[in-house]
mmCIF file of C-alpha atoms in Angstrom:
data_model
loop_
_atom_site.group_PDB
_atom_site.id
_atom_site.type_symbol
_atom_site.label_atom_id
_atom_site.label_comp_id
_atom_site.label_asym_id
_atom_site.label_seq_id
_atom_site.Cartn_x
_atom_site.Cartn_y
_atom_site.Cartn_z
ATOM 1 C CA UNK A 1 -109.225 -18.515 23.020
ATOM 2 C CA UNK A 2 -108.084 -18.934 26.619
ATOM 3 C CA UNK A 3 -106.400 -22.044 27.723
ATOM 4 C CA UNK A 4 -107.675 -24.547 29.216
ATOM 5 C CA UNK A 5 -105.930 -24.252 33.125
ATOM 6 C CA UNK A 6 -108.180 -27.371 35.193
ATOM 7 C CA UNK A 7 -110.992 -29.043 35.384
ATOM 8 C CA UNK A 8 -114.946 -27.114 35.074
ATOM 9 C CA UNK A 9 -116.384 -26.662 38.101
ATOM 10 C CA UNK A 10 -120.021 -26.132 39.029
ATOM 11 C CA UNK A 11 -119.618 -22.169 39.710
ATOM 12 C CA UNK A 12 -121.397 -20.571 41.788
ATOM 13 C CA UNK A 13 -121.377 -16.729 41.920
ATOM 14 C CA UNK A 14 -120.070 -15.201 45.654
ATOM 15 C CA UNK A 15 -121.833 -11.885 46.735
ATOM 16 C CA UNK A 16 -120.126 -9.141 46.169
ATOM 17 C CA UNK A 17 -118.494 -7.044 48.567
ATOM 18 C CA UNK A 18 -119.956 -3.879 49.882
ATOM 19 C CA UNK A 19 -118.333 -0.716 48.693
ATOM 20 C CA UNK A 20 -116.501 0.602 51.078
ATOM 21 C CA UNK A 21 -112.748 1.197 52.176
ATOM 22 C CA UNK A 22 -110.557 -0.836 53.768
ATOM 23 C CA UNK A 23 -107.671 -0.301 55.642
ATOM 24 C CA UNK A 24 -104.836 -1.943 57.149
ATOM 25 C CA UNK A 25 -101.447 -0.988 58.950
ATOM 26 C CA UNK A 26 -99.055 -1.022 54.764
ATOM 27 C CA UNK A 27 -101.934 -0.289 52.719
ATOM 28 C CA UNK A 28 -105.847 0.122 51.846
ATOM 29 C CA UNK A 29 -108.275 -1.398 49.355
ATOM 30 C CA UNK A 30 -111.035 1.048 48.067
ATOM 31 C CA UNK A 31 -114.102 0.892 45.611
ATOM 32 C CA UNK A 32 -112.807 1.426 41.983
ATOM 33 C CA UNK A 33 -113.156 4.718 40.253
ATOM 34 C CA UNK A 34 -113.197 4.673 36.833
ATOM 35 C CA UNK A 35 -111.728 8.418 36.272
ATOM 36 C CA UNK A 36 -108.881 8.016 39.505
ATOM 37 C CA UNK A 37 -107.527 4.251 38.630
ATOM 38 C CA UNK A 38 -108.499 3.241 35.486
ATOM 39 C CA UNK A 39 -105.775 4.585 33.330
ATOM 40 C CA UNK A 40 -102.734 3.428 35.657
ATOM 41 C CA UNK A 41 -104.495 -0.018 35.913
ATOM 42 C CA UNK A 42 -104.433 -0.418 32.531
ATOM 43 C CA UNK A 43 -101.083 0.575 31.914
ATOM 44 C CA UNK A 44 -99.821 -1.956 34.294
ATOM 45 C CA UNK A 45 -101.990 -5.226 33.125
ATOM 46 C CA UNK A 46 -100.564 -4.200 29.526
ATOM 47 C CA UNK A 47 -97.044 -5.306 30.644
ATOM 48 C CA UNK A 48 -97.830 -8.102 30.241
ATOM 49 C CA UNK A 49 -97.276 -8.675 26.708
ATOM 50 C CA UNK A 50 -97.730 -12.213 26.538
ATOM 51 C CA UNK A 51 -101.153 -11.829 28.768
ATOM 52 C CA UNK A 52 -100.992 -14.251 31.086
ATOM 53 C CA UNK A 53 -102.738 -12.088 33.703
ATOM 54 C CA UNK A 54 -105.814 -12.469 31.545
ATOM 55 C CA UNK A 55 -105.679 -16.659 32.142
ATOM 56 C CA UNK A 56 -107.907 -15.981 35.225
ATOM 57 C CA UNK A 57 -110.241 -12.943 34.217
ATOM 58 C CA UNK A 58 -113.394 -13.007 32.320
ATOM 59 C CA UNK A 59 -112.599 -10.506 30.060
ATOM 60 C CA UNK A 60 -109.465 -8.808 28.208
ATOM 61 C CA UNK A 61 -107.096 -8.852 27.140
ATOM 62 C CA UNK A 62 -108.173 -4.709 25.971
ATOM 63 C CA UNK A 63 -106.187 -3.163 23.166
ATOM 64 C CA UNK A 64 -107.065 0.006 24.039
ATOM 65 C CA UNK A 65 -107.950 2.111 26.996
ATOM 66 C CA UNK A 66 -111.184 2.828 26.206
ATOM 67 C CA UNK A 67 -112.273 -0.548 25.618
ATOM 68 C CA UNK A 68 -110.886 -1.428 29.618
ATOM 69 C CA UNK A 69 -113.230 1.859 30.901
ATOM 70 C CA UNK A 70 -116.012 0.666 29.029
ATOM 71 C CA UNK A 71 -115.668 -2.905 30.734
ATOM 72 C CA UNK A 72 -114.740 -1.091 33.827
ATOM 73 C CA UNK A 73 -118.567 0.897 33.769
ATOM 74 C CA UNK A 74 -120.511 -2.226 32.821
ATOM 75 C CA UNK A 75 -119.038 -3.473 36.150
ATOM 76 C CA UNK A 76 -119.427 -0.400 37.978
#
């Protein structure tokens, strides 16, 4: 059960970005790939052994790594 962190609001979904890359002058954003990020990603979010990073995310914590690519593909 997640904690409760403020008050429910009405939601409304955004549109999602397109997938491309994007650059700046220290560093880039790209798409996610599954096979290229998904391991390393994982490995860092699981530092966090008291999951806090999870508060604001819809799903996780993930045990295990294949649990995370298989959330990672329905989002894909």
């Amino acid at each position: 059960m997640k904690p409760q962190i403020g008050k429910s609001l009405n939601f409304k979904r955004a549109k999602l970005p397109l997938k491309k890359k994007l650059a700046g002058k220290y560093s880039f954003l790209e798409p996610i790939n599954i096979q290229k990020h998904a391991e390393e990603l994982f490995q860092n979010l699981s530092k966090d052994r008291l999951n806090r990073i999870w508060t604001f995310m819809p799903e996780g914590p993930f045990k295990k790594l294949s649990d995370f690519k298989k959330y990672l593909q329905k989002k894909d």
